[in-house]
Each structure stands twice: as C-alpha cells, then as structure tokens.
PDB file of C-alpha atoms in Angstrom:
ATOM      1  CA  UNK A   1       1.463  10.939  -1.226  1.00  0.00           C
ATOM      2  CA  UNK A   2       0.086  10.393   2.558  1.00  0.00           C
ATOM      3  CA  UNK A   3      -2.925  12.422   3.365  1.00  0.00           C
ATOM      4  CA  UNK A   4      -1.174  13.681   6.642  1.00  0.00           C
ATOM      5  CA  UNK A   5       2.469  14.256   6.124  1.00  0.00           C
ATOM      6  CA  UNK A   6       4.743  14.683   9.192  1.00  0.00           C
ATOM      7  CA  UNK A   7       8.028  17.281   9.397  1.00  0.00           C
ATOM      8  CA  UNK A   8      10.759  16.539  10.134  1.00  0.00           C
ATOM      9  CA  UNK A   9      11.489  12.561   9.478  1.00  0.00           C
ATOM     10  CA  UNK A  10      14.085  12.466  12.553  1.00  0.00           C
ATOM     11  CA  UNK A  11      15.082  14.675  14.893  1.00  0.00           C
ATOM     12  CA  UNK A  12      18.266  14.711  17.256  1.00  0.00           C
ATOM     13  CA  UNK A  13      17.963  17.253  19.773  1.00  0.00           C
ATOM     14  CA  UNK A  14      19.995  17.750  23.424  1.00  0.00           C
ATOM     15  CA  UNK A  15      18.016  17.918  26.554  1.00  0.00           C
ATOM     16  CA  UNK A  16      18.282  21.974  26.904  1.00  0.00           C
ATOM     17  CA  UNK A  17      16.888  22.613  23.078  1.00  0.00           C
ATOM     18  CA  UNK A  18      13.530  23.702  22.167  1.00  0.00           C
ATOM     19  CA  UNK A  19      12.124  22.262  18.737  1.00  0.00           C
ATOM     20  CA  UNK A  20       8.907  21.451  17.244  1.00  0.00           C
ATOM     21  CA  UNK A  21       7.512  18.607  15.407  1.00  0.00           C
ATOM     22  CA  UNK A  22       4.490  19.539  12.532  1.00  0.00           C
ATOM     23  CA  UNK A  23       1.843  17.581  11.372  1.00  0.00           C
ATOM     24  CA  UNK A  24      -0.364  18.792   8.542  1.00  0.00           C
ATOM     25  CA  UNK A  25      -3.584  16.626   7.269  1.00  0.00           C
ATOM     26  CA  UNK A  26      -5.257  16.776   3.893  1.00  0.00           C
ATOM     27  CA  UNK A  27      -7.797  15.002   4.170  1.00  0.00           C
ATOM     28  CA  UNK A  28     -10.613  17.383   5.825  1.00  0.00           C
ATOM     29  CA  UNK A  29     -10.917  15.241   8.658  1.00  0.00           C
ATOM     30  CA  UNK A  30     -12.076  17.442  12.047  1.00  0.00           C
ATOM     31  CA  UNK A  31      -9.864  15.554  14.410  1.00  0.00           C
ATOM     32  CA  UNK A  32      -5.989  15.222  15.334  1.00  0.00           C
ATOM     33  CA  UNK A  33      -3.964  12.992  17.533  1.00  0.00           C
ATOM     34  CA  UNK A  34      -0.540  13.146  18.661  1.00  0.00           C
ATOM     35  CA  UNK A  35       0.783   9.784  19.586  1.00  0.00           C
ATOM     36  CA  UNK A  36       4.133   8.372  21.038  1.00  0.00           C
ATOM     37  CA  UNK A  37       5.203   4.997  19.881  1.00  0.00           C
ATOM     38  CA  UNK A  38       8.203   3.333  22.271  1.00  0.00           C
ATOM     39  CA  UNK A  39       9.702   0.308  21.286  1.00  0.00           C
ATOM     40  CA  UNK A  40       8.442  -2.740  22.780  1.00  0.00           C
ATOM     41  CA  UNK A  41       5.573  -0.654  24.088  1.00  0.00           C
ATOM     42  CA  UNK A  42       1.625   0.085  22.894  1.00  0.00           C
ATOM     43  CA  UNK A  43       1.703   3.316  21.250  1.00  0.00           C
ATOM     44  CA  UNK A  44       0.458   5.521  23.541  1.00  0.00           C
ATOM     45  CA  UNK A  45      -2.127   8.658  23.105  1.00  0.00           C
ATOM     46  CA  UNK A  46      -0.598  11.795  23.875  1.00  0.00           C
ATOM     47  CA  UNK A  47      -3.265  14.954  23.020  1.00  0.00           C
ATOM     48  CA  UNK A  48      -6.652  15.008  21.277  1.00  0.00           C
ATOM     49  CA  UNK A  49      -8.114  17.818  18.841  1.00  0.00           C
ATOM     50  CA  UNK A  50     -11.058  17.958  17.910  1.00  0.00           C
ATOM     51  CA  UNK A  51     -12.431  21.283  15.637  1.00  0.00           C
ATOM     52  CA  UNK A  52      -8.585  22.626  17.270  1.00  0.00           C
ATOM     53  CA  UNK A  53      -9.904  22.310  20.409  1.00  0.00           C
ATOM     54  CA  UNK A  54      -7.746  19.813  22.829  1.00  0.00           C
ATOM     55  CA  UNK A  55     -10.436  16.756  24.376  1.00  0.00           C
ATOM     56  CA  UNK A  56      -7.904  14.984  25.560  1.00  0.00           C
ATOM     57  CA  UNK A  57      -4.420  15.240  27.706  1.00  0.00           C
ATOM     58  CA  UNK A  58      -3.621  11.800  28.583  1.00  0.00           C
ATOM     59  CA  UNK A  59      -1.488  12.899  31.369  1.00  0.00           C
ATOM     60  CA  UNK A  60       1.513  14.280  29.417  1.00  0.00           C
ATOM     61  CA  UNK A  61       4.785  16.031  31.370  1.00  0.00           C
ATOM     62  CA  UNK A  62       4.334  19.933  30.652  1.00  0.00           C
ATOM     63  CA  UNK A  63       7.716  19.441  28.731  1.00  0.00           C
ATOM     64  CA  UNK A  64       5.242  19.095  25.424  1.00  0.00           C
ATOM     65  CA  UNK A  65       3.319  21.425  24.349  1.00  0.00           C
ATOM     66  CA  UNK A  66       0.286  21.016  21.809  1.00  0.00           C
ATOM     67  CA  UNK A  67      -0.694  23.362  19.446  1.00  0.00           C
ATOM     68  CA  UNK A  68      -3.925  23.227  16.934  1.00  0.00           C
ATOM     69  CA  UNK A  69      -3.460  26.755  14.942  1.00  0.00           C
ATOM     70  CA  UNK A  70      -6.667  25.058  12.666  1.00  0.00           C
ATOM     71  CA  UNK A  71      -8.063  21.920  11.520  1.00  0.00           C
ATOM     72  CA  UNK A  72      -5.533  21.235   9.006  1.00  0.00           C
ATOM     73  CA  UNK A  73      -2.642  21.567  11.478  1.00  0.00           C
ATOM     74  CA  UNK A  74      -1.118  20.290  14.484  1.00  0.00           C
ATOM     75  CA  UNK A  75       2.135  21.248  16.509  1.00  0.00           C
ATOM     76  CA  UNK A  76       4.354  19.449  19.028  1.00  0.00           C
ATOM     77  CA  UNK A  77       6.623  21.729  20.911  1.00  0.00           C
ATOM     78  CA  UNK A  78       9.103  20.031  22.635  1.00  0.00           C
ATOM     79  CA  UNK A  79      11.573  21.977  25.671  1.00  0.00           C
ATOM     80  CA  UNK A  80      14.125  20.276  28.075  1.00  0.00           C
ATOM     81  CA  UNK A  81      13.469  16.883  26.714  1.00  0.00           C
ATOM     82  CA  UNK A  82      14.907  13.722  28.558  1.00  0.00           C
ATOM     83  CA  UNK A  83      16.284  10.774  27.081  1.00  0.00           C
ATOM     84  CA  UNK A  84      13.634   8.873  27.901  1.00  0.00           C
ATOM     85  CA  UNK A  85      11.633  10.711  25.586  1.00  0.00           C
ATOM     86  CA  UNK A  86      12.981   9.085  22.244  1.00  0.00           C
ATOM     87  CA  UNK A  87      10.309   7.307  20.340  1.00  0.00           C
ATOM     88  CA  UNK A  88       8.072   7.803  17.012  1.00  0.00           C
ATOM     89  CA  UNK A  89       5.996  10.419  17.556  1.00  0.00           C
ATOM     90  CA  UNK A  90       2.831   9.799  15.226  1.00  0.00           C
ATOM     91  CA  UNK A  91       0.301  12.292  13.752  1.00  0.00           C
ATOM     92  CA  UNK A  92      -3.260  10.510  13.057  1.00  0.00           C
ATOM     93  CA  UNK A  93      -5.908  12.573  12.252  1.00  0.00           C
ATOM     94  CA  UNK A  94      -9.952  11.133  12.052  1.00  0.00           C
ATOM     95  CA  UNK A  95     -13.105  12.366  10.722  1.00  0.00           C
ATOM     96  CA  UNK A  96     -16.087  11.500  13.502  1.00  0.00           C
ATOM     97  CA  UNK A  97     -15.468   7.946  14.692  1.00  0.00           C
ATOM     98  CA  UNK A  98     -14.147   6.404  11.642  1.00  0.00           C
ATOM     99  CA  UNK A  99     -10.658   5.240  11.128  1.00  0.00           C
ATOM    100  CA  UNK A 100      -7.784   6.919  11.904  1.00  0.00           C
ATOM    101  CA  UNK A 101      -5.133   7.580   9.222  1.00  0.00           C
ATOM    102  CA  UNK A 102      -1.572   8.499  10.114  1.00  0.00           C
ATOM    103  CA  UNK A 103       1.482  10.383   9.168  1.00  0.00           C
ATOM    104  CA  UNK A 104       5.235   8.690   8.558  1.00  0.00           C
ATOM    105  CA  UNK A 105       6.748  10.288  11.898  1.00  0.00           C
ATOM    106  CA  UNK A 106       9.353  11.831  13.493  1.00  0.00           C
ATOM    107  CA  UNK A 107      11.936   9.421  14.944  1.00  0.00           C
ATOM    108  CA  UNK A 108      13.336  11.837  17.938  1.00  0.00           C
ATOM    109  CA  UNK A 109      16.240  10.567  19.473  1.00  0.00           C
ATOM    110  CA  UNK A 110      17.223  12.877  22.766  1.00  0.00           C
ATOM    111  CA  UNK A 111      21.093  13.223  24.103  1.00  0.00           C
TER     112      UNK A 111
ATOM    113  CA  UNK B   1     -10.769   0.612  30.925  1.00  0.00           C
ATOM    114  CA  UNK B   2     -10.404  -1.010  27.920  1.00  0.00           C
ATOM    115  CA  UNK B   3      -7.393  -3.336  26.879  1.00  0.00           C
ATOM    116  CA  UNK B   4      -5.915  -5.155  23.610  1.00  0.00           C
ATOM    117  CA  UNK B   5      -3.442  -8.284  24.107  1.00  0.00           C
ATOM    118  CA  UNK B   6      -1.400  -9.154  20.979  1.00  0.00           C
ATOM    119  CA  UNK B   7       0.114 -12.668  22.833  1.00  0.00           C
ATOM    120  CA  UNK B   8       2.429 -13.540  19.463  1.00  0.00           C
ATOM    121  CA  UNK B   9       5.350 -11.292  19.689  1.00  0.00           C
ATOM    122  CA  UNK B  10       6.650 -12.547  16.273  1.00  0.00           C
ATOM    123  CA  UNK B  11       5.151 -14.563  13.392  1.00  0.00           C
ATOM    124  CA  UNK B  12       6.633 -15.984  10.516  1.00  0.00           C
ATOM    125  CA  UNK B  13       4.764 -17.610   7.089  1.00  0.00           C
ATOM    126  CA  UNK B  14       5.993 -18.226   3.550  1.00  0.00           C
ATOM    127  CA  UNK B  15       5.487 -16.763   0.696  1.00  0.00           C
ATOM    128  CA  UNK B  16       2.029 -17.581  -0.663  1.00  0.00           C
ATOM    129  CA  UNK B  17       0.938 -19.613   2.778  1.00  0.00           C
ATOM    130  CA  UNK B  18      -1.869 -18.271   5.455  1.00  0.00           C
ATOM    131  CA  UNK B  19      -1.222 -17.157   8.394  1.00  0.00           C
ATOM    132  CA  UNK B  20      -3.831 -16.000  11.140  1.00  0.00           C
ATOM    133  CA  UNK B  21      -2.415 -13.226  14.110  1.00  0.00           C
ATOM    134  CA  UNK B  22      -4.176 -13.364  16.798  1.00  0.00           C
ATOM    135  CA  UNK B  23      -5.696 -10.467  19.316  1.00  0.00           C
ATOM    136  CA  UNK B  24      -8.000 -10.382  22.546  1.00  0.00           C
ATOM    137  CA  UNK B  25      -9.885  -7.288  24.113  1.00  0.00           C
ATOM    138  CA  UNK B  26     -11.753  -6.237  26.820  1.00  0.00           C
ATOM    139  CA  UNK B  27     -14.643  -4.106  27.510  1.00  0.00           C
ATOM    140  CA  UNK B  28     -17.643  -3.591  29.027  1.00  0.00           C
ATOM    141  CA  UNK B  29     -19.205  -2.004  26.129  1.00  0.00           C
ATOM    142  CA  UNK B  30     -21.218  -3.640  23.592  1.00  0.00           C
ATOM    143  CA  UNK B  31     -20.433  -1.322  20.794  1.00  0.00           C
ATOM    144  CA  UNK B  32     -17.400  -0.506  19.566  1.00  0.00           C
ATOM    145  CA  UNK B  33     -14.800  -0.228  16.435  1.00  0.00           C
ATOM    146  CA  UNK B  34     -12.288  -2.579  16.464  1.00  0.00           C
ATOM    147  CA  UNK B  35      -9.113  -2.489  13.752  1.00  0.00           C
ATOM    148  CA  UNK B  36      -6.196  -4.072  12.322  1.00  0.00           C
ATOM    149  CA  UNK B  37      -3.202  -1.815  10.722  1.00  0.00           C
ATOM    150  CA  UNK B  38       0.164  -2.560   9.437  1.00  0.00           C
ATOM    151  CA  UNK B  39       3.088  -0.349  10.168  1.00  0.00           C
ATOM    152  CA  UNK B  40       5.972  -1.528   7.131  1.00  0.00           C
ATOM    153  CA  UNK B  41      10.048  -0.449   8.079  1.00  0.00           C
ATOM    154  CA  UNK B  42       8.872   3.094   6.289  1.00  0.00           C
ATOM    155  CA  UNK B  43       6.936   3.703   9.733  1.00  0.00           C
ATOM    156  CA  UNK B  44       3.556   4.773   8.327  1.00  0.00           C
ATOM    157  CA  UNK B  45       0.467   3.251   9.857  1.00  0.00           C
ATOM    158  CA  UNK B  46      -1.808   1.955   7.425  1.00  0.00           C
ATOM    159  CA  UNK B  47      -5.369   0.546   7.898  1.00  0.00           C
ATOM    160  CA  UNK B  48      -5.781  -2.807   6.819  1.00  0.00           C
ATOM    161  CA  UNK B  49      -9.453  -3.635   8.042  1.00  0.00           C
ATOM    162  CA  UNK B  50     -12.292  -2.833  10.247  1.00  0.00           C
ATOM    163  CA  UNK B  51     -15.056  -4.055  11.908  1.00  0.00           C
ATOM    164  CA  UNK B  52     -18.278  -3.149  13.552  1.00  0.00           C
ATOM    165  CA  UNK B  53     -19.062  -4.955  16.742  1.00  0.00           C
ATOM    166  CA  UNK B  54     -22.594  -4.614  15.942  1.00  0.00           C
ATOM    167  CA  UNK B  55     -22.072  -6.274  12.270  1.00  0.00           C
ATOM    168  CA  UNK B  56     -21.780 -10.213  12.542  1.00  0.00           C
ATOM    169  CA  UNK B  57     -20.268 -10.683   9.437  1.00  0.00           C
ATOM    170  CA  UNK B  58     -16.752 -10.600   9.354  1.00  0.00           C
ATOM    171  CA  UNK B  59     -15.238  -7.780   7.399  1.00  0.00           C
ATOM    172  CA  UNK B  60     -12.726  -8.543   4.501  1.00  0.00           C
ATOM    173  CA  UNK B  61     -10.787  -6.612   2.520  1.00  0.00           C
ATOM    174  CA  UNK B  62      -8.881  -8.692  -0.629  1.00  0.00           C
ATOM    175  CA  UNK B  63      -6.705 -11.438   1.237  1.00  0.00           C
ATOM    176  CA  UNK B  64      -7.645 -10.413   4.518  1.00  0.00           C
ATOM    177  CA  UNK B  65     -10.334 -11.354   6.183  1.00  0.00           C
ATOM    178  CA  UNK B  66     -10.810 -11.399  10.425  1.00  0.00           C
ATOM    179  CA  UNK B  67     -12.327 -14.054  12.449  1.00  0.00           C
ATOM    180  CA  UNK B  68     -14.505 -11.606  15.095  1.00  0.00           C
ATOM    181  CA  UNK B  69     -15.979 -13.647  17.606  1.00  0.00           C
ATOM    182  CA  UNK B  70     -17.601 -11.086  19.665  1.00  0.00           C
ATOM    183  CA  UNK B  71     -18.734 -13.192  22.758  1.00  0.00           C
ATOM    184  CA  UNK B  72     -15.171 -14.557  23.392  1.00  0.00           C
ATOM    185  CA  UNK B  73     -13.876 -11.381  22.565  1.00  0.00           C
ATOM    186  CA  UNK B  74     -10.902 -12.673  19.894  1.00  0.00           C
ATOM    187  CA  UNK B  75     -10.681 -10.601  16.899  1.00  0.00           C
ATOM    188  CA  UNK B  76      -8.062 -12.769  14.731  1.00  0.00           C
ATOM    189  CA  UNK B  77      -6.766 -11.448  11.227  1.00  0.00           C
ATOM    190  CA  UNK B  78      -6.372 -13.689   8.224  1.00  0.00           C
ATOM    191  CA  UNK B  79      -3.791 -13.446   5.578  1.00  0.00           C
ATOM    192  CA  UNK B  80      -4.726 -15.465   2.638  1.00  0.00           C
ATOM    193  CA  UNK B  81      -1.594 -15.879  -0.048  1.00  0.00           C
ATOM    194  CA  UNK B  82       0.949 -14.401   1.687  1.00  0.00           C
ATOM    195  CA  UNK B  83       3.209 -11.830  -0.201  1.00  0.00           C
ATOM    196  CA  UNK B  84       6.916 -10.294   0.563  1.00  0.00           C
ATOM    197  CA  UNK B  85       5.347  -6.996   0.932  1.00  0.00           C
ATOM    198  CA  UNK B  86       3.310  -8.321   3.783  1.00  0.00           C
ATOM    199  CA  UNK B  87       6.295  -8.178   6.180  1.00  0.00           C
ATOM    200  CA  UNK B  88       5.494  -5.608   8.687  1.00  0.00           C
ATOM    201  CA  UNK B  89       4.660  -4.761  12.346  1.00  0.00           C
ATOM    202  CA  UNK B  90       0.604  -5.599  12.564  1.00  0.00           C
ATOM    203  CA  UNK B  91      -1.260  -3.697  15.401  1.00  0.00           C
ATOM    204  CA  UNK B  92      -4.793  -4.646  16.723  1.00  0.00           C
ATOM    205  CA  UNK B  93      -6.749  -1.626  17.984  1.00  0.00           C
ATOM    206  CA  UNK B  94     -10.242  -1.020  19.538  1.00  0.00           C
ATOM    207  CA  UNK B  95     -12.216   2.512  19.441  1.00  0.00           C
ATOM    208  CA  UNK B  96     -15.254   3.019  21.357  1.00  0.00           C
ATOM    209  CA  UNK B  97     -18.526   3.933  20.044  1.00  0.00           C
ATOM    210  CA  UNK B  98     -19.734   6.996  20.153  1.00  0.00           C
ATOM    211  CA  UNK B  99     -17.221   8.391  23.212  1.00  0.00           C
ATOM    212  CA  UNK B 100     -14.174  10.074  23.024  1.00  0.00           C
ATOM    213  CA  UNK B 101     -12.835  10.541  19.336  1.00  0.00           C
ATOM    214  CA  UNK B 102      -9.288   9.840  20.929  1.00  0.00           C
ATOM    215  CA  UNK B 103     -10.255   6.416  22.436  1.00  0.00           C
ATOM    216  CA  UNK B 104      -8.108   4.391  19.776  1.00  0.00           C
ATOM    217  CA  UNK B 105      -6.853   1.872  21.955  1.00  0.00           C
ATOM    218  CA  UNK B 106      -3.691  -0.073  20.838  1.00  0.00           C
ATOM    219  CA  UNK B 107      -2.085  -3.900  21.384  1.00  0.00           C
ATOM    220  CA  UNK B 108       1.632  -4.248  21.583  1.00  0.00           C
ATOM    221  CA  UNK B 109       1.867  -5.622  18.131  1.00  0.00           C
ATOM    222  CA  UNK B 110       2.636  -8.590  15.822  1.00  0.00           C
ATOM    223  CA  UNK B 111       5.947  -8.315  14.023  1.00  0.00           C
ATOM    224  CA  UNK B 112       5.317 -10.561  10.886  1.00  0.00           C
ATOM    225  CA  UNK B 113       8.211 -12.092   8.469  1.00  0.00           C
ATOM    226  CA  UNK B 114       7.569 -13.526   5.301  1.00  0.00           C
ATOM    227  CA  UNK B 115       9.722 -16.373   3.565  1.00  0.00           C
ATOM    228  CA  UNK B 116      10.392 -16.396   0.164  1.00  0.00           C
TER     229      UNK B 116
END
C-alpha cells in the first residue's frame, strides 16, 4: 500500500464540469505538491503546501483550485477545464528537504 | 534557474546486462539534492537513489549505483544486472538546498526497455 494514495485513478470530465481530484498522505510528512505530468513534457510543479499553507503557485490558470483542509490532505478542484489540460496529475508529499514520495495519479482526460 | 537534460529519449539493455542513463544539470548553487526515480506502466513514482552534492561518494542502493561528477555537472545512473522489472520511465531530478521545499526540479525522462 502507497503512503499517499490518489482518488480517483482516471477521470473523464467535459469542459463545463466541476470535479475534484484528492490526495491523502500517510506518512506524516509536513509538505504537499500537486504536479502535472504531460506526455513528452517535464512534469511540471503546480502548488506547494507546506504545514497547509500554499508556498508556491507556479503560475497556474485560476481554472484549478488548491485546497490543504490539513497536513494529511490535499484537494484539486478543477472548473471549465480545456482539453489541453489532460495529463497525470501527481500528488507528492515531503517531509523538510528529503525525498519526495508520490501517489499513483489521476489520468484526466478533458472533452 | 535551474535545469535537468535527460539527452537519451529511449534506452534499451538485456536482461542481466548494465546499462548507464545519463543526465546533466545546471546551477549556480553548490548545494543541492539531486535524484533518480522510476515511474513503471502503474504510474507511481518511486525513488530509486539520492545524492548529496556535498557527499563525494557516490550513493548506491543494491544494483544501482550513480556516477556524480559534481564539477562537470553529469549525474549518470548505473544499473548493474538488469532485470524485466526494470522496464520503466527513469526521471533525473535536482532539489535545492535549503530553499523552497517545492524546488524538485525534473528532466524529461529516460524510457528504458529490457530484453529478455
């Protein structure tokens, strides 16, 4: 069983729909990451958490939406998506500057 | 800003061989984190090693070992006795020291086959 577990797996969703991807960690780390992952491309950091407080915004279109309730969890909310935004999203989540560890994904495909 | 260059799209070894990927950074920092992690077809990214810049010796971890060669800024991974279950997509990634926890900077990856 992964220490940060991802729901759902994959996602189809049209471009008016509102849905939300949820990452939940285990492992008592003090840090979460949302990252995209497009093919062919670097993955590329989305939003940074640290003690649920966002440190980082790396220039993300309003259309997502971060949440940090606590430590232990992390939200994507996603609204008038465009196809362009299919990828693997990936959940990491870090304790100080060690390693990150991640979750499985959410493949999100967008018609 | 910091960069990570993956420059072998695609490798291929057989089953029991060595192979060596290859990846190149840059920074102006002199400490940093710098890591290798496989991502399988189930998706999941999964740390295979990591190394200190401040630590000469290179790290290794069963049959992997890296080659970090900190002036020339390579940071090559080694995999000794290649196995079926080595197949994967193999990232290189650099953190800095000490900044921002979300500086975990990413190369475009090594997709790596394995013959039987």
């Amino acid at each position: 069983e992964t220490g940060v577990t991802q729901t759902p797996r994959h996602l189809v969703m049209g471009m008016t729909n509102k849905k939300s991807l949820k990452c939940e960690q285990h492992l008592g780390h003090n840090a979460m990451y949302w990252y995209k992952q497009s093919a062919k491309k670097p993955l590329e950091l989305m939003f940074v958490y640290n003690f649920k407080e966002q440190t980082e915004n790396n220039s993300v279109p309003s259309r997502f939406s971060p949440e940090c309730p606590n430590s232990s969890h992390l939200f994507l909310h996603l609204h008038t998506l465009q196809p362009e935004d299919s990828a693997l999203y990936l959940c990491a989540s870090s304790q100080g500057q060690l390693e990150a560890f991640f979750g499985q994904g959410t493949r999100l495909t967008v018609v | 800003a910091q960069t990570v260059t993956q420059s072998q799209p695609e490798m291929s070894v057989q089953e029991a061989e060595t192979v060596t990927l290859s990846c190149t950074y840059d920074t102006s920092e002199s400490d940093y984190y710098l890591f290798w992690y496989k991502q399988p077809p189930s998706r999941q990214m999964i740390l295979v090693i990591r190394q200190e810049a401040y630590k000469q010796q290179n790290a290794t971890e069963n049959r992997f070992s890296v080659n970090f060669q900190k002036a020339a800024k390579s940071f090559s991974l080694k995999i000794s006795d290649s196995q079926l279950g080595d197949a994967a997509m193999y990232f290189c990634a650099y953190r800095s020291y000490g900044g921002s926890q979300g500086n975990l900077i990413f190369g475009k990856g090594t997709k790596l086959s394995v013959k039987p």
